[in-house]
mmCIF file of C-alpha atoms and ligand atoms in Angstrom:
data_model
loop_
_atom_site.group_PDB
_atom_site.id
_atom_site.type_symbol
_atom_site.label_atom_id
_atom_site.label_comp_id
_atom_site.label_asym_id
_atom_site.label_seq_id
_atom_site.Cartn_x
_atom_site.Cartn_y
_atom_site.Cartn_z
ATOM 1 C CA UNK A 1 -135.720 -97.787 115.902
ATOM 2 C CA UNK A 2 -137.444 -100.645 117.716
ATOM 3 C CA UNK A 3 -139.313 -102.743 115.164
ATOM 4 C CA UNK A 4 -141.524 -104.664 117.581
ATOM 5 C CA UNK A 5 -143.799 -101.797 118.561
ATOM 6 C CA UNK A 6 -145.809 -99.131 116.765
ATOM 7 C CA UNK A 7 -144.240 -95.720 116.238
ATOM 8 C CA UNK A 8 -144.984 -93.909 119.494
ATOM 9 C CA UNK A 9 -145.303 -90.162 120.001
ATOM 10 C CA UNK A 10 -145.342 -88.440 123.391
ATOM 11 C CA UNK A 11 -147.560 -85.393 123.627
ATOM 12 C CA UNK A 12 -148.677 -82.612 125.950
ATOM 13 C CA UNK A 13 -151.969 -83.505 127.656
ATOM 14 C CA UNK A 14 -153.416 -79.961 127.662
ATOM 15 C CA UNK A 15 -156.148 -78.497 125.458
ATOM 16 C CA UNK A 16 -153.487 -76.508 123.593
ATOM 17 C CA UNK A 17 -152.054 -79.668 122.001
ATOM 18 C CA UNK A 18 -155.323 -80.900 120.482
ATOM 19 C CA UNK A 19 -154.858 -79.133 117.122
ATOM 20 C CA UNK A 20 -151.617 -81.077 116.709
ATOM 21 C CA UNK A 21 -152.884 -84.506 117.721
ATOM 22 C CA UNK A 22 -156.647 -84.895 117.302
ATOM 23 C CA UNK A 23 -156.977 -87.660 114.701
ATOM 24 C CA UNK A 24 -153.231 -88.328 114.567
ATOM 25 C CA UNK A 25 -153.177 -91.845 116.059
ATOM 26 C CA UNK A 26 -153.872 -94.641 113.590
ATOM 27 C CA UNK A 27 -152.776 -98.203 112.898
ATOM 28 C CA UNK A 28 -149.083 -98.366 113.693
ATOM 29 C CA UNK A 29 -149.003 -94.909 115.308
ATOM 30 C CA UNK A 30 -149.649 -94.413 119.015
ATOM 31 C CA UNK A 31 -149.905 -91.142 120.944
ATOM 32 C CA UNK A 32 -149.207 -91.067 124.692
ATOM 33 C CA UNK A 33 -150.120 -88.027 126.775
ATOM 34 C CA UNK A 34 -148.231 -86.478 129.678
ATOM 35 C CA UNK A 35 -147.388 -83.101 131.210
ATOM 36 C CA UNK A 36 -144.711 -81.243 129.212
ATOM 37 C CA UNK A 37 -141.867 -81.760 131.691
ATOM 38 C CA UNK A 38 -142.399 -85.550 131.649
ATOM 39 C CA UNK A 39 -141.898 -86.060 127.902
ATOM 40 C CA UNK A 40 -138.131 -85.708 127.464
ATOM 41 C CA UNK A 41 -137.587 -88.844 129.594
ATOM 42 C CA UNK A 42 -139.532 -90.867 127.006
ATOM 43 C CA UNK A 43 -137.218 -89.698 124.216
ATOM 44 C CA UNK A 44 -134.118 -90.424 126.274
ATOM 45 C CA UNK A 45 -135.179 -93.934 127.320
ATOM 46 C CA UNK A 46 -136.450 -94.842 123.835
ATOM 47 C CA UNK A 47 -140.191 -95.152 124.616
ATOM 48 C CA UNK A 48 -141.028 -92.328 122.189
ATOM 49 C CA UNK A 49 -139.848 -91.894 118.620
ATOM 50 C CA UNK A 50 -140.756 -88.215 118.808
ATOM 51 C CA UNK A 51 -142.519 -86.031 121.369
ATOM 52 C CA UNK A 52 -144.120 -82.606 121.576
ATOM 53 C CA UNK A 53 -141.548 -81.432 124.113
ATOM 54 C CA UNK A 54 -140.727 -78.098 125.709
ATOM 55 C CA UNK A 55 -138.328 -76.415 123.231
ATOM 56 C CA UNK A 56 -135.787 -75.742 125.982
ATOM 57 C CA UNK A 57 -135.233 -79.536 126.026
ATOM 58 C CA UNK A 58 -133.476 -79.135 122.657
ATOM 59 C CA UNK A 59 -130.670 -77.360 124.489
ATOM 60 C CA UNK A 60 -130.671 -79.476 127.632
ATOM 61 C CA UNK A 61 -131.282 -83.010 126.481
ATOM 62 C CA UNK A 62 -128.554 -85.532 127.345
ATOM 63 C CA UNK A 63 -129.134 -87.077 123.884
ATOM 64 C CA UNK A 64 -129.013 -84.913 120.728
ATOM 65 C CA UNK A 65 -132.458 -84.000 119.412
ATOM 66 C CA UNK A 66 -133.715 -82.251 116.304
ATOM 67 C CA UNK A 67 -136.873 -80.214 115.789
ATOM 68 C CA UNK A 68 -139.373 -81.405 113.192
ATOM 69 C CA UNK A 69 -140.834 -78.233 111.670
ATOM 70 C CA UNK A 70 -144.370 -79.649 111.441
ATOM 71 C CA UNK A 71 -146.092 -77.466 114.040
ATOM 72 C CA UNK A 72 -145.735 -76.636 117.703
ATOM 73 C CA UNK A 73 -147.352 -74.639 120.500
ATOM 74 C CA UNK A 74 -146.476 -70.956 120.265
ATOM 75 C CA UNK A 75 -147.815 -67.428 120.429
ATOM 76 C CA UNK A 76 -147.416 -63.936 119.003
ATOM 77 C CA UNK A 77 -148.189 -62.108 122.247
ATOM 78 C CA UNK A 78 -150.193 -62.948 125.360
ATOM 79 C CA UNK A 79 -150.862 -66.660 125.825
ATOM 80 C CA UNK A 80 -153.577 -66.635 128.488
ATOM 81 C CA UNK A 81 -152.049 -69.772 130.048
ATOM 82 C CA UNK A 82 -148.383 -69.009 130.744
ATOM 83 C CA UNK A 83 -148.618 -66.502 133.568
ATOM 84 C CA UNK A 84 -146.866 -65.266 136.657
ATOM 85 C CA UNK A 85 -149.213 -64.436 139.550
ATOM 86 C CA UNK A 86 -147.715 -62.306 142.309
ATOM 87 C CA UNK A 87 -148.884 -60.754 145.553
ATOM 88 C CA UNK A 88 -146.088 -58.167 145.407
ATOM 89 C CA UNK A 89 -144.788 -55.902 142.634
ATOM 90 C CA UNK A 90 -142.367 -57.861 140.413
ATOM 91 C CA UNK A 91 -139.536 -55.492 141.416
ATOM 92 C CA UNK A 92 -139.892 -56.764 145.030
ATOM 93 C CA UNK A 93 -139.983 -60.476 144.222
ATOM 94 C CA UNK A 94 -137.680 -62.692 146.276
ATOM 95 C CA UNK A 95 -139.022 -66.176 145.567
ATOM 96 C CA UNK A 96 -141.301 -67.735 142.947
ATOM 97 C CA UNK A 97 -142.877 -71.185 142.965
ATOM 98 C CA UNK A 98 -142.616 -72.490 139.404
ATOM 99 C CA UNK A 99 -144.888 -75.115 137.893
ATOM 100 C CA UNK A 100 -143.272 -78.575 137.860
ATOM 101 C CA UNK A 101 -145.137 -79.341 134.622
ATOM 102 C CA UNK A 102 -143.040 -76.744 132.771
ATOM 103 C CA UNK A 103 -139.531 -76.619 131.377
ATOM 104 C CA UNK A 104 -139.641 -73.867 128.739
ATOM 105 C CA UNK A 105 -141.635 -71.305 130.711
ATOM 106 C CA UNK A 106 -139.332 -71.585 133.721
ATOM 107 C CA UNK A 107 -136.377 -70.716 131.465
ATOM 108 C CA UNK A 108 -138.394 -67.955 129.841
ATOM 109 C CA UNK A 109 -139.263 -66.497 133.248
ATOM 110 C CA UNK A 110 -135.555 -66.381 134.138
ATOM 111 C CA UNK A 111 -134.734 -64.574 130.896
ATOM 112 C CA UNK A 112 -137.563 -62.050 131.333
ATOM 113 C CA UNK A 113 -136.963 -61.340 135.026
ATOM 114 C CA UNK A 114 -133.230 -60.952 134.484
ATOM 115 C CA UNK A 115 -133.889 -58.453 131.711
ATOM 116 C CA UNK A 116 -136.419 -56.521 133.774
ATOM 117 C CA UNK A 117 -134.879 -56.653 137.260
ATOM 118 C CA UNK A 118 -131.194 -57.269 136.546
ATOM 119 C CA UNK A 119 -131.441 -60.266 138.872
ATOM 120 C CA UNK A 120 -133.419 -63.494 139.107
ATOM 121 C CA UNK A 121 -135.331 -64.279 142.310
ATOM 122 C CA UNK A 122 -135.121 -67.827 143.710
ATOM 123 C CA UNK A 123 -137.260 -70.128 141.545
ATOM 124 C CA UNK A 124 -138.510 -73.310 143.198
ATOM 125 C CA UNK A 125 -140.318 -76.078 141.302
ATOM 126 C CA UNK A 126 -143.597 -76.997 143.003
ATOM 127 C CA UNK A 127 -146.488 -79.321 142.209
ATOM 128 C CA UNK A 128 -149.335 -77.015 141.122
ATOM 129 C CA UNK A 129 -151.822 -79.542 139.772
ATOM 130 C CA UNK A 130 -154.038 -79.779 142.826
ATOM 131 C CA UNK A 131 -152.846 -76.597 144.478
ATOM 132 C CA UNK A 132 -155.480 -74.064 145.494
ATOM 133 C CA UNK A 133 -153.798 -70.723 145.025
ATOM 134 C CA UNK A 134 -156.749 -68.993 146.688
ATOM 135 C CA UNK A 135 -155.376 -70.597 149.878
ATOM 136 C CA UNK A 136 -151.628 -70.092 149.426
ATOM 137 C CA UNK A 137 -148.829 -70.580 146.932
ATOM 138 C CA UNK A 138 -147.136 -73.983 147.471
ATOM 139 C CA UNK A 139 -143.902 -73.550 149.406
ATOM 140 C CA UNK A 140 -145.229 -70.340 150.982
ATOM 141 C CA UNK A 141 -143.932 -68.144 148.145
ATOM 142 C CA UNK A 142 -145.291 -64.756 147.208
ATOM 143 C CA UNK A 143 -145.684 -65.616 143.541
ATOM 144 C CA UNK A 144 -146.340 -68.563 141.240
ATOM 145 C CA UNK A 145 -145.659 -69.362 137.589
ATOM 146 C CA UNK A 146 -148.391 -71.575 136.141
ATOM 147 C CA UNK A 147 -148.896 -73.132 132.719
ATOM 148 C CA UNK A 148 -151.594 -75.078 130.938
ATOM 149 C CA UNK A 149 -155.287 -75.720 131.540
ATOM 150 C CA UNK A 150 -155.108 -75.053 135.271
ATOM 151 C CA UNK A 151 -154.501 -71.341 134.602
ATOM 152 C CA UNK A 152 -158.043 -71.162 133.226
ATOM 153 C CA UNK A 153 -159.786 -73.905 135.192
ATOM 154 C CA UNK A 154 -158.253 -72.876 138.560
ATOM 155 C CA UNK A 155 -157.335 -69.275 137.860
ATOM 156 C CA UNK A 156 -155.706 -67.639 140.915
ATOM 157 C CA UNK A 157 -157.905 -64.730 142.049
ATOM 158 C CA UNK A 158 -156.757 -61.279 140.867
ATOM 159 C CA UNK A 159 -157.600 -59.767 144.280
ATOM 160 C CA UNK A 160 -154.927 -61.978 145.864
ATOM 161 C CA UNK A 161 -152.468 -61.710 142.963
ATOM 162 C CA UNK A 162 -152.789 -58.181 141.605
ATOM 163 C CA UNK A 163 -149.367 -58.269 139.914
ATOM 164 C CA UNK A 164 -149.393 -60.501 136.872
ATOM 165 C CA UNK A 165 -147.276 -61.109 133.805
ATOM 166 C CA UNK A 166 -148.214 -63.072 130.693
ATOM 167 C CA UNK A 167 -144.874 -64.440 129.517
ATOM 168 C CA UNK A 168 -145.821 -64.569 125.829
ATOM 169 C CA UNK A 169 -146.661 -60.861 125.776
ATOM 170 C CA UNK A 170 -143.576 -59.970 127.811
ATOM 171 C CA UNK A 171 -141.309 -61.891 125.379
ATOM 172 C CA UNK A 172 -142.929 -60.193 122.350
ATOM 173 C CA UNK A 173 -142.448 -56.728 123.888
ATOM 174 C CA UNK A 174 -138.846 -57.456 124.853
ATOM 175 C CA UNK A 175 -137.628 -59.167 121.660
ATOM 176 C CA UNK A 176 -140.170 -58.344 118.960
ATOM 177 C CA UNK A 177 -140.557 -62.033 118.096
ATOM 178 C CA UNK A 178 -143.191 -64.726 118.350
ATOM 179 C CA UNK A 179 -142.421 -67.506 120.813
ATOM 180 C CA UNK A 180 -142.435 -71.291 120.590
ATOM 181 C CA UNK A 181 -143.057 -73.171 123.831
ATOM 182 C CA UNK A 182 -143.153 -76.722 122.510
ATOM 183 C CA UNK A 183 -142.230 -78.497 119.275
ATOM 184 C CA UNK A 184 -141.940 -82.040 117.944
ATOM 185 C CA UNK A 185 -138.471 -83.259 118.941
ATOM 186 C CA UNK A 186 -136.844 -86.526 117.963
ATOM 187 C CA UNK A 187 -133.547 -88.287 118.653
ATOM 188 C CA UNK A 188 -133.993 -90.323 115.426
ATOM 189 C CA UNK A 189 -131.974 -89.492 112.326
ATOM 190 C CA UNK A 190 -134.911 -90.787 110.278
ATOM 191 C CA UNK A 191 -138.593 -91.375 110.973
ATOM 192 C CA UNK A 192 -141.096 -93.294 108.827
ATOM 193 C CA UNK A 193 -141.419 -91.140 105.706
ATOM 194 C CA UNK A 194 -145.171 -90.660 105.941
ATOM 195 C CA UNK A 195 -145.121 -89.537 109.558
ATOM 196 C CA UNK A 196 -144.103 -85.906 109.056
ATOM 197 C CA UNK A 197 -146.601 -85.513 106.207
ATOM 198 C CA UNK A 198 -149.336 -86.951 108.412
ATOM 199 C CA UNK A 199 -148.455 -84.611 111.316
ATOM 200 C CA UNK A 200 -148.566 -81.615 108.988
ATOM 201 C CA UNK A 201 -151.881 -82.713 107.443
ATOM 202 C CA UNK A 202 -153.498 -83.327 110.850
ATOM 203 C CA UNK A 203 -152.468 -79.865 112.035
ATOM 204 C CA UNK A 204 -153.837 -78.144 108.900
ATOM 205 C CA UNK A 205 -157.110 -80.072 109.102
ATOM 206 C CA UNK A 206 -157.598 -79.361 112.815
ATOM 207 C CA UNK A 207 -156.870 -75.640 112.558
ATOM 208 C CA UNK A 208 -159.617 -75.422 109.948
ATOM 209 C CA UNK A 209 -162.144 -76.987 112.365
ATOM 210 C CA UNK A 210 -161.444 -75.437 115.765
ATOM 211 C CA UNK A 211 -165.163 -75.368 116.785
ATOM 212 C CA UNK A 212 -165.237 -79.150 116.356
ATOM 213 C CA UNK A 213 -162.099 -79.564 118.502
ATOM 214 C CA UNK A 214 -163.728 -77.387 121.150
ATOM 215 C CA UNK A 215 -166.876 -79.540 121.107
ATOM 216 C CA UNK A 216 -164.783 -82.655 121.505
ATOM 217 C CA UNK A 217 -162.322 -81.551 124.183
ATOM 218 C CA UNK A 218 -163.115 -78.287 125.997
ATOM 219 C CA UNK A 219 -165.759 -79.400 128.504
ATOM 220 C CA UNK A 220 -163.837 -82.529 129.486
ATOM 221 C CA UNK A 221 -160.816 -80.403 130.351
ATOM 222 C CA UNK A 222 -162.927 -77.812 132.215
ATOM 223 C CA UNK A 223 -162.745 -75.011 129.641
ATOM 224 C CA UNK A 224 -165.656 -72.709 128.749
ATOM 225 C CA UNK A 225 -166.334 -73.208 125.016
ATOM 226 C CA UNK A 226 -166.006 -69.558 123.951
ATOM 227 C CA UNK A 227 -162.672 -69.101 125.664
ATOM 228 C CA UNK A 228 -161.367 -72.416 124.308
ATOM 229 C CA UNK A 229 -162.277 -71.328 120.784
ATOM 230 C CA UNK A 230 -160.409 -68.023 121.144
ATOM 231 C CA UNK A 231 -157.429 -69.797 122.724
ATOM 232 C CA UNK A 232 -156.996 -72.401 120.007
ATOM 233 C CA UNK A 233 -158.160 -70.259 117.104
ATOM 234 C CA UNK A 234 -156.620 -66.847 117.797
ATOM 235 C CA UNK A 235 -154.457 -66.620 120.930
ATOM 236 C CA UNK A 236 -152.071 -69.488 120.275
ATOM 237 C CA UNK A 237 -150.118 -70.041 117.091
ATOM 238 C CA UNK A 238 -149.171 -73.471 115.750
ATOM 239 C CA UNK A 239 -146.566 -72.567 113.143
ATOM 240 C CA UNK A 240 -142.915 -73.614 113.070
ATOM 241 C CA UNK A 241 -141.714 -71.365 110.262
ATOM 242 C CA UNK A 242 -138.617 -69.150 109.993
ATOM 243 C CA UNK A 243 -139.896 -66.656 112.605
ATOM 244 C CA UNK A 244 -140.482 -69.377 115.190
ATOM 245 C CA UNK A 245 -137.044 -70.884 114.496
ATOM 246 C CA UNK A 246 -135.515 -67.424 114.914
ATOM 247 C CA UNK A 247 -137.342 -67.139 118.240
ATOM 248 C CA UNK A 248 -135.996 -70.504 119.433
ATOM 249 C CA UNK A 249 -132.463 -69.459 118.445
ATOM 250 C CA UNK A 250 -132.859 -66.146 120.257
ATOM 251 C CA UNK A 251 -134.233 -67.943 123.319
ATOM 252 C CA UNK A 252 -131.209 -70.278 123.237
ATOM 253 C CA UNK A 253 -128.858 -67.307 122.983
ATOM 254 C CA UNK A 254 -130.508 -65.586 125.964
ATOM 255 C CA UNK A 255 -130.358 -68.789 128.039
ATOM 256 C CA UNK A 256 -126.705 -69.185 127.051
ATOM 257 C CA UNK A 257 -125.917 -65.619 128.127
ATOM 258 C CA UNK A 258 -127.333 -66.395 131.576
ATOM 259 C CA UNK A 259 -125.250 -69.576 131.759
ATOM 260 C CA UNK A 260 -128.368 -71.758 131.825
ATOM 261 C CA UNK A 261 -127.367 -73.937 128.866
ATOM 262 C CA UNK A 262 -124.077 -74.874 127.292
ATOM 263 C CA UNK A 263 -125.056 -75.712 123.745
ATOM 264 C CA UNK A 264 -126.985 -72.651 122.596
ATOM 265 C CA UNK A 265 -125.438 -73.004 119.139
ATOM 266 C CA UNK A 266 -127.019 -76.422 118.520
ATOM 267 C CA UNK A 267 -128.372 -76.863 115.005
ATOM 268 C CA UNK A 268 -132.112 -77.073 115.674
ATOM 269 C CA UNK A 269 -133.132 -78.978 112.576
ATOM 270 C CA UNK A 270 -130.267 -81.447 112.266
ATOM 271 C CA UNK A 271 -128.413 -83.865 114.474
ATOM 272 C CA UNK A 272 -124.651 -83.650 114.938
ATOM 273 C CA UNK A 273 -122.915 -86.112 112.588
ATOM 274 C CA UNK A 274 -121.894 -88.363 115.480
ATOM 275 C CA UNK A 275 -125.528 -88.868 116.453
ATOM 276 C CA UNK A 276 -126.686 -89.797 112.969
ATOM 277 C CA UNK A 277 -124.737 -93.024 112.616
ATOM 278 C CA UNK A 278 -127.048 -95.925 113.542
HETATM 279 C C1 ISJ B 301 -148.770 -72.187 126.177
HETATM 280 C C2 ISJ B 301 -148.391 -73.246 126.861
HETATM 281 O O1 ISJ B 301 -147.304 -73.911 126.370
HETATM 282 C C3 ISJ B 301 -146.692 -74.960 127.103
HETATM 283 C C4 ISJ B 301 -145.563 -74.648 127.903
HETATM 284 C C5 ISJ B 301 -144.535 -75.546 128.090
HETATM 285 C C6 ISJ B 301 -143.430 -75.303 129.083
HETATM 286 O O2 ISJ B 301 -143.479 -74.289 129.783
HETATM 287 O O3 ISJ B 301 -142.512 -76.151 129.188
HETATM 288 C C7 ISJ B 301 -144.521 -76.744 127.350
HETATM 289 C C8 ISJ B 301 -145.534 -77.079 126.524
HETATM 290 C C9 ISJ B 301 -146.688 -76.210 126.279
HETATM 291 O O4 ISJ B 301 -147.850 -76.881 126.644
HETATM 292 C C10 ISJ B 301 -149.151 -73.742 128.038
HETATM 293 O O5 ISJ B 301 -149.153 -74.951 128.304
HETATM 294 O O6 ISJ B 301 -149.826 -72.952 128.707
#
């Protein structure tokens, strides 16, 4: 680990990450925010010691990573913010614009559509941040997969997109499991010993004071307070216990079956021996 800089964590910039990071930074510990799909690069090039990355990165990273079971962004059903918006019935879908900010949800959409349709329509990554879906889906597609705050702050109108799917609910119905979208991943064999305890303590403290988090962050990110409180307090789930690990393993197995990853059997919590030597 580089000794000439503070420990640096990369983290999702959305409201949904606040319970994991509000109050986390301190002397010697820096937190840098970015969209989920941007974070893996910081682990690979050594800028971050750990990052709250899309869990699919565990299976796709060019460097071995392990999951720190100290909290993540997950759900036990509908998420509100990971949704497919379509003009046509899902059975008729030919092409979907998928949010460039996402890694996990794009993989999840493939798994769910393959299970439901027996085929996967063409998925094309598009920039959705400033897109106005009331005008058109970027790339001229008939459907869009969106994640994060924009789903609430720039919700595509239901009159234009009458066919919708919340991917958290669809996964729960299909596999009877919770889901984990993002978790703390690290390429390091060892991190400063207090760090994991601090991450765990920050999460526990924040989940016991959601109204305060909402006061601090919701308006600035464009969220109505009541909805933000339900989202952080009841809709999402921040655990990384045995059920969430089972869900990640099942997700890996499903991705492997579709040929989307090669190392579905990766040990989530440990690094391969070769990666542990300094
Ligand atoms: C529930 C969400 O989970 C997110 C979805 C991710 C992905 O699709 O790669 C990654 C991180 C999470 O922020 C969301 O952002 O809406």
